């Protein structure tokens, strides 16, 4: 399928102990032999060979270890060579340049994994999991990635894809060969329970996947409220550091302040905002607008109130901004005499000066987002944004199929929507993906992977 041999630096390009230049393709061993002082043309697979990289005048360039992996038992199912050299950026680049001069082409981002996909060693969800593993920022993200690399997404979806194809096949037989006596006639009412069952299982997967995505990428937690209610104090208390400036002067925070904290296996991406209020101060106005923009990317909003004063008109105006978003009402300053009376019934009372209050709030965030129900030991959920979109599209297509049945249309029309659902699910694991989609996906990978 691929006629050329590719090469790239597979380790981080910075000074270190070791760097690896990887080659893949039919001529990987032959090209390496041109710049290596030992004979490796007949070397066995999965062996390591000591020697020197040499230039055209046979002068030694670097002392290296050469790893040989022969097809098909390799990452790409092609011959692979890995040159383990000293980790200086100069020498690493020099050896890569020599490899390219000897006949290899510079690999595009993700091209090694792309070849593994095209040669059938991994499906598309596994390929994306490879990049997820590289980008993992916490234990949960890494656990999801390793499950994905092991093929958990395909195992999760393949039975439903097969069930869907069985229904489509039965419909096709009825449409194409209605005159045959041995063909059992299939009606809408007979396939409806199966369609509903597939849709229900996909909806459960989607629900878990949305939570899994939060666990993987971190929870965008936006702290809002009017000035001087303790938003910055809350940020500092959760982080256990003085990240934001705290004073008793309203409007101290003029810009959004961002930071992250790890809670067990969950990352909170905390965003402290400027106090939302009407103001004549031009700089503060900009801060207020940024606060409102931050709400658009919030997974959860912490609406902070000052419990030591009465409920204000500004509080009500802010609540109207966030009431339709996932939110927690946080009544702060519980260590002071409480004067606030809330129109809302659900809220949590804290003091940023008390460690137990902060722990209670952190637990409330996880409970609100229903993240406590996800097991970190056996994560088989979809957490990739592209895959979640395709999953949602498949559910919508099945809903359309159910609606067509309820409206009494012929089974031919049902088949159209079932095929759409089947195509969307196939795109998740790469069975029905277009070349342009695949090129776009793999272009986001790092070089050398």
Coordinates of C-alpha atoms in Angstrom, one line a residue:
X1 CA 0.0 0.0 0.0
X2 CA 2.9 2.4 0.8
X3 CA 5.8 2.3 -1.5
X4 CA 8.2 4.7 0.3
X5 CA 10.1 4.3 3.5
X6 CA 9.6 7.0 6.1
X7 CA 11.7 8.3 9.0
X8 CA 11.3 10.7 11.9
X9 CA 12.7 11.5 15.3
X10 CA 10.4 9.7 17.7
X11 CA 11.6 11.2 21.0
X12 CA 11.4 14.8 22.2
X13 CA 13.8 17.0 20.4
X14 CA 15.8 18.3 23.3
X15 CA 19.1 17.5 24.9
X16 CA 18.9 14.2 26.9
X17 CA 20.6 10.9 27.3
X18 CA 19.0 9.1 24.3
X19 CA 17.1 9.9 21.1
X20 CA 15.4 7.5 18.8
X21 CA 15.2 7.9 15.0
X22 CA 12.5 5.5 13.6
X23 CA 12.2 4.2 10.1
X24 CA 9.3 2.2 8.6
X25 CA 9.0 0.6 5.2
X26 CA 10.3 -2.0 2.8
X27 CA 13.8 -0.4 2.6
X28 CA 14.1 0.6 6.3
X29 CA 16.9 -2.0 6.9
X30 CA 18.6 -1.3 3.6
X31 CA 18.7 2.5 4.2
X32 CA 20.1 2.0 7.7
X33 CA 22.8 -0.3 6.4
X34 CA 24.1 2.5 4.2
X35 CA 25.1 4.5 7.3
X36 CA 25.9 1.7 9.8
X37 CA 29.3 0.0 10.2
X38 CA 27.9 -3.5 11.0
X39 CA 26.1 -5.8 8.6
X40 CA 22.4 -6.0 9.5
X41 CA 20.9 -7.0 6.2
X42 CA 20.3 -10.6 7.4
X43 CA 19.7 -9.7 11.1
X44 CA 16.8 -11.5 12.8
X45 CA 13.7 -9.6 13.9
X46 CA 13.5 -8.1 17.3
X47 CA 17.3 -7.9 17.8
X48 CA 19.6 -5.1 18.9
X49 CA 23.0 -4.4 17.2
X50 CA 25.8 -2.2 18.6
X51 CA 28.0 -0.1 16.3
X52 CA 28.6 3.3 14.8
X53 CA 26.8 5.6 12.4
X54 CA 29.3 6.5 9.7
X55 CA 29.4 9.2 7.1
X56 CA 30.3 8.8 3.4
X57 CA 34.0 8.9 4.2
X58 CA 33.5 6.1 6.8
X59 CA 34.2 8.4 9.7
X60 CA 32.2 7.6 12.9
X61 CA 29.4 10.1 13.7
X62 CA 27.9 8.5 16.8
X63 CA 27.9 5.3 18.9
X64 CA 24.5 3.7 18.6
X65 CA 22.2 0.7 19.2
X66 CA 20.1 -0.4 16.2
X67 CA 16.9 -2.2 16.9
X68 CA 15.5 -4.4 14.0
X69 CA 11.9 -5.3 13.7
X70 CA 10.8 -7.3 10.6
X71 CA 7.2 -7.3 9.2
X72 CA 4.6 -8.2 10.0
X73 CA 5.1 -8.3 13.8
X74 CA 5.8 -4.6 14.1
X75 CA 3.8 -1.5 15.0
X76 CA 3.2 -0.6 11.3
X77 CA 3.3 -4.2 10.0
X78 CA 6.2 -3.0 7.9
X79 CA 10.0 -3.4 8.5
X80 CA 10.9 -1.0 11.3
X81 CA 14.4 0.2 12.4
X82 CA 15.0 2.3 15.5
X83 CA 18.3 4.1 15.8
X84 CA 19.1 4.7 19.5
X85 CA 21.7 7.5 19.5
X86 CA 23.0 10.0 22.0
X87 CA 20.3 12.6 22.8
X88 CA 21.9 15.9 21.8
X89 CA 19.7 17.9 19.4
X90 CA 22.6 18.4 16.9
X91 CA 23.6 14.8 16.6
X92 CA 20.0 13.6 16.4
X93 CA 19.2 16.0 13.6
X94 CA 22.4 15.0 11.8
X95 CA 21.6 11.3 11.9
X96 CA 18.1 12.0 10.7
X97 CA 19.5 14.1 7.8
X98 CA 21.8 11.2 6.9
X99 CA 18.8 8.7 6.9
X100 CA 16.9 11.0 4.6
X101 CA 19.9 11.4 2.3
X102 CA 20.1 7.6 2.2
X103 CA 16.7 7.3 0.7
X104 CA 14.0 7.8 3.4
X105 CA 11.2 10.3 3.3
X106 CA 10.5 12.5 6.3
X107 CA 7.3 11.1 8.0
X108 CA 4.3 13.3 8.2
X109 CA 2.7 13.8 11.7
X110 CA 1.1 10.5 12.8
X111 CA 2.2 8.6 9.7
X112 CA 3.5 5.6 11.6
X113 CA 0.2 5.2 13.3
X114 CA -1.6 5.9 10.1
X115 CA 0.2 3.0 8.5
X116 CA -0.6 0.8 11.4
X117 CA -4.3 1.6 10.8
X118 CA -4.2 1.1 7.0
X119 CA -2.5 -2.3 7.5
X120 CA -5.2 -3.4 9.9
X121 CA -3.1 -3.7 13.0
X122 CA -5.3 -1.2 14.9
X123 CA -8.7 0.4 14.2
X124 CA -9.3 4.1 14.2
X125 CA -10.4 4.3 17.8
X126 CA -7.2 2.6 18.9
X127 CA -5.1 5.0 16.7
X128 CA -6.8 8.0 18.4
X129 CA -6.1 6.4 21.8
X130 CA -2.4 6.4 21.0
X131 CA -2.5 10.2 20.8
X132 CA -4.7 10.3 23.9
X133 CA -2.0 8.4 25.8
X134 CA 0.7 10.9 24.7
X135 CA -1.5 13.9 25.8
X136 CA -2.8 12.3 29.0
X137 CA -2.5 14.7 31.9
X138 CA -3.9 12.5 34.8
X139 CA -4.3 8.9 35.8
X140 CA -7.9 8.7 34.5
X141 CA -6.9 10.0 31.0
X142 CA -4.1 7.5 30.9
X143 CA -6.4 4.6 32.0
X144 CA -8.9 5.5 29.3
X145 CA -6.1 5.7 26.7
X146 CA -4.7 2.3 27.5
X147 CA -8.2 0.8 27.4
X148 CA -8.7 2.4 24.0
X149 CA -5.3 1.1 22.7
X150 CA -6.4 -2.4 23.8
X151 CA -9.5 -2.0 21.6
X152 CA -12.2 -1.4 24.2
X153 CA -14.2 1.0 22.0
X154 CA -14.5 -1.5 19.2
X155 CA -15.5 -4.2 21.7
X156 CA -18.2 -1.9 23.0
X157 CA -19.6 -0.9 19.7
X158 CA -19.1 -3.8 17.4
X159 CA -22.0 -6.0 18.7
X160 CA -24.4 -3.0 18.2
X161 CA -22.9 -2.4 14.7
X162 CA -23.5 -6.1 13.8
X163 CA -27.0 -6.0 15.2
X164 CA -27.8 -2.9 13.1
X165 CA -26.4 -4.5 10.0
X166 CA -28.5 -7.7 10.6
X167 CA -31.7 -5.5 10.6
X168 CA -30.5 -3.7 7.4
X169 CA -29.7 -7.0 5.7
X170 CA -33.2 -8.4 6.5
X171 CA -34.8 -5.2 5.1
X172 CA -32.7 -5.4 2.0
X173 CA -33.7 -9.0 1.3
X174 CA -37.4 -8.0 1.6
X175 CA -36.9 -5.1 -0.7
X176 CA -34.9 -6.9 -3.4
X177 CA -36.5 -10.3 -3.3
X178 CA -40.2 -9.9 -2.4
X179 CA -41.3 -12.7 -4.8
X180 CA -39.3 -15.5 -3.0
X181 CA -41.5 -17.7 -0.9
X182 CA -38.7 -18.6 1.6
X183 CA -38.0 -15.0 2.4
X184 CA -39.6 -14.1 5.7
X185 CA -41.5 -10.8 5.4
X186 CA -40.1 -8.2 7.8
X187 CA -42.5 -5.4 9.1
X188 CA -41.8 -2.2 10.9
X189 CA -43.3 -3.5 14.1
X190 CA -41.0 -6.5 14.1
X191 CA -37.8 -4.4 13.8
X192 CA -38.9 -1.6 16.1
X193 CA -38.0 -3.3 19.4
X194 CA -34.5 -4.1 18.1
X195 CA -34.0 -0.5 17.0
X196 CA -35.1 0.8 20.4
X197 CA -32.8 -1.5 22.2
X198 CA -29.8 -0.4 20.1
X199 CA -30.7 3.2 20.6
X200 CA -31.0 2.7 24.4
X201 CA -27.6 1.1 24.7
X202 CA -26.0 3.9 22.6
X203 CA -27.7 6.5 24.9
X204 CA -26.2 4.8 27.9
X205 CA -22.8 4.8 26.3
X206 CA -23.2 8.5 25.3
X207 CA -24.2 9.5 28.9
X208 CA -21.1 7.7 30.3
X209 CA -19.0 9.1 27.5
X210 CA -19.8 12.7 28.4
X211 CA -18.7 12.2 32.0
X212 CA -15.6 10.3 30.8
X213 CA -14.7 13.2 28.6
X214 CA -14.8 15.5 31.6
X215 CA -12.6 13.1 33.5
X216 CA -10.1 12.9 30.6
X217 CA -9.9 16.6 29.7
X218 CA -10.6 18.2 33.1
X219 CA -13.6 20.0 34.4
X220 CA -13.9 23.7 33.4
X221 CA -15.0 25.1 36.7
X222 CA -15.9 28.8 36.4
X223 CA -16.3 30.8 39.6
X224 CA -18.7 33.8 39.3
X225 CA -20.4 36.3 41.5
X226 CA -20.6 39.9 42.2
X227 CA -17.5 41.7 43.5
X228 CA -16.1 41.0 47.0
X229 CA -18.1 37.8 47.7
X230 CA -14.9 35.7 48.1
X231 CA -14.3 34.3 44.6
X232 CA -10.6 34.7 44.6
X233 CA -10.4 33.5 48.2
X234 CA -12.2 30.3 47.0
X235 CA -9.8 29.8 44.2
X236 CA -6.8 30.2 46.5
X237 CA -8.4 27.8 49.1
X238 CA -9.0 25.1 46.5
X239 CA -5.5 25.5 45.1
X240 CA -4.0 25.9 48.6
X241 CA -1.9 28.8 47.3
X242 CA -2.2 32.6 46.8
X243 CA -2.8 32.4 43.1
X244 CA -5.2 35.4 43.0
X245 CA -4.9 38.8 44.7
X246 CA -7.4 39.2 47.5
X247 CA -8.4 42.5 49.1
X248 CA -11.6 44.0 50.6
X249 CA -11.8 46.4 47.7
X250 CA -14.6 45.5 45.3
X251 CA -13.4 44.9 41.7
X252 CA -9.8 43.8 42.6
X253 CA -9.9 41.0 40.0
X254 CA -10.0 42.7 36.6
X255 CA -9.1 39.7 34.5
X256 CA -9.8 36.0 34.6
X257 CA -7.3 33.9 36.5
X258 CA -6.9 30.2 35.5
X259 CA -5.2 27.3 37.2
X260 CA -5.7 23.5 37.6
X261 CA -5.7 21.1 40.5
X262 CA -5.8 17.3 40.7
X263 CA -8.5 15.8 42.8
X264 CA -7.7 12.1 43.0
X265 CA -8.1 11.1 39.3
X266 CA -10.0 14.2 38.3
X267 CA -8.6 17.6 37.1
X268 CA -10.4 20.8 38.0
X269 CA -9.6 23.6 35.5
X270 CA -10.4 26.5 37.7
X271 CA -11.4 29.9 36.3
X272 CA -11.7 32.8 38.7
X273 CA -13.6 35.7 37.0
X274 CA -14.0 39.4 37.6
X275 CA -17.0 40.4 39.7
X276 CA -20.0 40.8 37.4
X277 CA -21.7 44.2 37.9
X278 CA -22.5 47.4 36.1
X279 CA -19.4 49.7 36.3
X280 CA -18.1 52.9 34.7
X281 CA -14.5 51.6 34.9
X282 CA -13.4 50.8 31.4
X283 CA -10.8 48.1 32.5
X284 CA -13.3 46.5 34.9
X285 CA -15.9 46.5 32.1
X286 CA -13.5 44.4 30.0
X287 CA -13.0 42.0 32.9
X288 CA -16.8 41.6 33.3
X289 CA -17.1 40.8 29.5
X290 CA -14.4 38.2 29.9
X291 CA -16.3 36.7 32.8
X292 CA -19.4 36.3 30.7
X293 CA -17.3 34.7 27.9
X294 CA -15.8 32.2 30.4
X295 CA -19.3 31.0 31.2
X296 CA -19.6 29.7 27.6
X297 CA -16.9 27.1 28.1
X298 CA -17.9 26.1 31.6
X299 CA -18.7 22.5 32.5
X300 CA -19.9 23.7 35.9
X301 CA -20.4 27.1 37.4
X302 CA -19.7 27.9 41.0
X303 CA -22.1 30.9 41.8
X304 CA -20.6 32.5 44.9
X305 CA -22.7 34.5 47.3
X306 CA -21.7 36.4 50.5
X307 CA -23.7 34.8 53.4
X308 CA -23.0 37.7 55.7
X309 CA -25.1 40.2 53.7
X310 CA -28.6 40.1 52.2
X311 CA -29.3 38.7 48.8
X312 CA -28.7 41.5 46.3
X313 CA -30.3 42.5 43.0
X314 CA -26.9 41.9 41.3
X315 CA -26.9 38.4 42.7
X316 CA -30.3 37.7 41.0
X317 CA -29.0 39.1 37.7
X318 CA -26.0 36.8 37.8
X319 CA -28.2 33.8 38.7
X320 CA -30.3 34.5 35.6
X321 CA -27.1 34.2 33.5
X322 CA -26.2 30.8 34.9
X323 CA -29.5 29.2 35.9
X324 CA -29.7 27.1 32.7
X325 CA -26.1 25.8 33.0
X326 CA -24.8 23.1 35.3
X327 CA -24.2 25.1 38.5
X328 CA -23.7 25.0 42.3
X329 CA -24.8 27.9 44.5
X330 CA -22.0 28.4 47.0
X331 CA -22.8 30.6 50.1
X332 CA -19.5 31.8 51.4
X333 CA -18.4 33.3 54.7
X334 CA -20.2 30.8 56.9
X335 CA -17.8 31.8 59.7
X336 CA -19.6 35.2 59.9
X337 CA -23.2 35.9 61.1
X338 CA -25.5 34.8 58.3
X339 CA -27.9 37.4 57.0
X340 CA -28.7 36.0 53.5
X341 CA -32.1 34.6 52.6
X342 CA -32.0 32.7 49.3
X343 CA -34.9 32.3 46.9
X344 CA -33.2 29.1 45.7
X345 CA -33.6 25.9 47.8
X346 CA -30.5 24.1 46.7
X347 CA -27.1 25.5 47.9
X348 CA -23.9 24.6 49.8
X349 CA -22.6 26.7 52.6
X350 CA -18.8 27.1 53.1
X351 CA -16.0 29.1 54.6
X352 CA -12.9 29.5 52.5
X353 CA -11.0 29.6 55.8
X354 CA -12.1 26.0 56.7
X355 CA -10.4 23.0 55.0
X356 CA -13.4 20.8 55.6
X357 CA -15.7 23.2 53.7
X358 CA -13.4 23.1 50.6
X359 CA -13.4 19.3 50.7
X360 CA -17.2 19.3 50.9
X361 CA -17.4 21.6 47.9
X362 CA -15.0 19.5 45.8
X363 CA -17.2 16.4 46.6
X364 CA -20.3 18.3 45.6
X365 CA -18.8 19.2 42.3
X366 CA -18.1 15.6 41.4
X367 CA -21.6 14.6 42.6
X368 CA -23.2 17.3 40.6
X369 CA -21.5 16.1 37.4
X370 CA -22.2 12.5 38.3
X371 CA -18.5 11.6 38.1
X372 CA -18.5 9.5 41.2
X373 CA -20.4 6.7 39.4
X374 CA -17.6 6.1 36.9
X375 CA -15.1 3.4 37.8
X376 CA -11.5 4.3 37.2
X377 CA -10.5 0.6 37.3
X378 CA -12.5 -0.5 34.3
X379 CA -12.9 2.5 32.0
X380 CA -14.4 1.4 28.7
X381 CA -16.1 4.6 27.8
X382 CA -15.7 6.8 24.7
X383 CA -14.0 10.1 25.6
X384 CA -12.9 11.4 22.3
X385 CA -14.8 14.5 21.1
X386 CA -15.0 13.2 17.5
X387 CA -16.2 9.8 18.5
X388 CA -18.8 11.3 20.9
X389 CA -20.2 13.5 18.0
X390 CA -20.5 10.4 15.7
X391 CA -22.2 8.5 18.5
X392 CA -24.7 11.3 19.0
X393 CA -25.4 11.5 15.3
X394 CA -26.1 7.7 15.2
X395 CA -28.6 8.1 18.1
X396 CA -30.3 10.9 16.2
X397 CA -30.5 8.7 13.0
X398 CA -32.1 5.9 15.1
X399 CA -34.6 8.4 16.5
X400 CA -35.5 9.4 13.0
X401 CA -36.0 5.7 12.1
X402 CA -38.3 5.3 15.0
X403 CA -40.3 8.4 14.1
X404 CA -40.7 7.1 10.5
X405 CA -42.0 3.8 11.8
X406 CA -44.5 5.6 14.1
X407 CA -45.7 7.7 11.2
X408 CA -46.5 4.6 9.1
X409 CA -43.9 5.0 6.4
X410 CA -42.8 2.0 4.3
X411 CA -39.9 0.0 5.6
X412 CA -37.7 1.3 2.7
X413 CA -37.6 4.7 4.4
X414 CA -36.6 3.1 7.7
X415 CA -33.6 1.6 6.0
X416 CA -32.3 5.0 5.0
X417 CA -31.9 6.1 8.6
X418 CA -30.6 2.8 9.8
X419 CA -27.9 3.0 7.2
X420 CA -27.0 6.5 8.4
X421 CA -26.7 5.2 12.0
X422 CA -24.5 2.3 10.8
X423 CA -22.2 4.7 8.9
X424 CA -21.8 7.0 11.9
X425 CA -20.9 4.1 14.2
X426 CA -18.5 2.7 11.5
X427 CA -16.7 6.1 11.4
X428 CA -15.9 5.8 15.1
X429 CA -13.7 2.7 14.5
X430 CA -12.7 3.6 11.0
X431 CA -14.7 1.0 9.0
X432 CA -16.6 3.7 7.0
X433 CA -14.2 6.7 7.2
X434 CA -13.2 8.7 4.2
X435 CA -9.5 9.4 3.2
X436 CA -9.9 13.1 3.8
X437 CA -11.2 12.5 7.4
X438 CA -8.3 10.1 8.1
X439 CA -5.7 12.6 6.7
X440 CA -7.2 15.3 8.9
X441 CA -7.2 13.1 12.0
X442 CA -3.6 11.8 11.7
X443 CA -2.3 15.3 10.9
X444 CA -3.0 16.2 14.5
X445 CA -0.6 13.6 15.8
X446 CA 3.0 14.4 16.8
X447 CA 5.9 13.8 14.5
X448 CA 7.5 10.3 14.8
X449 CA 4.3 8.6 16.1

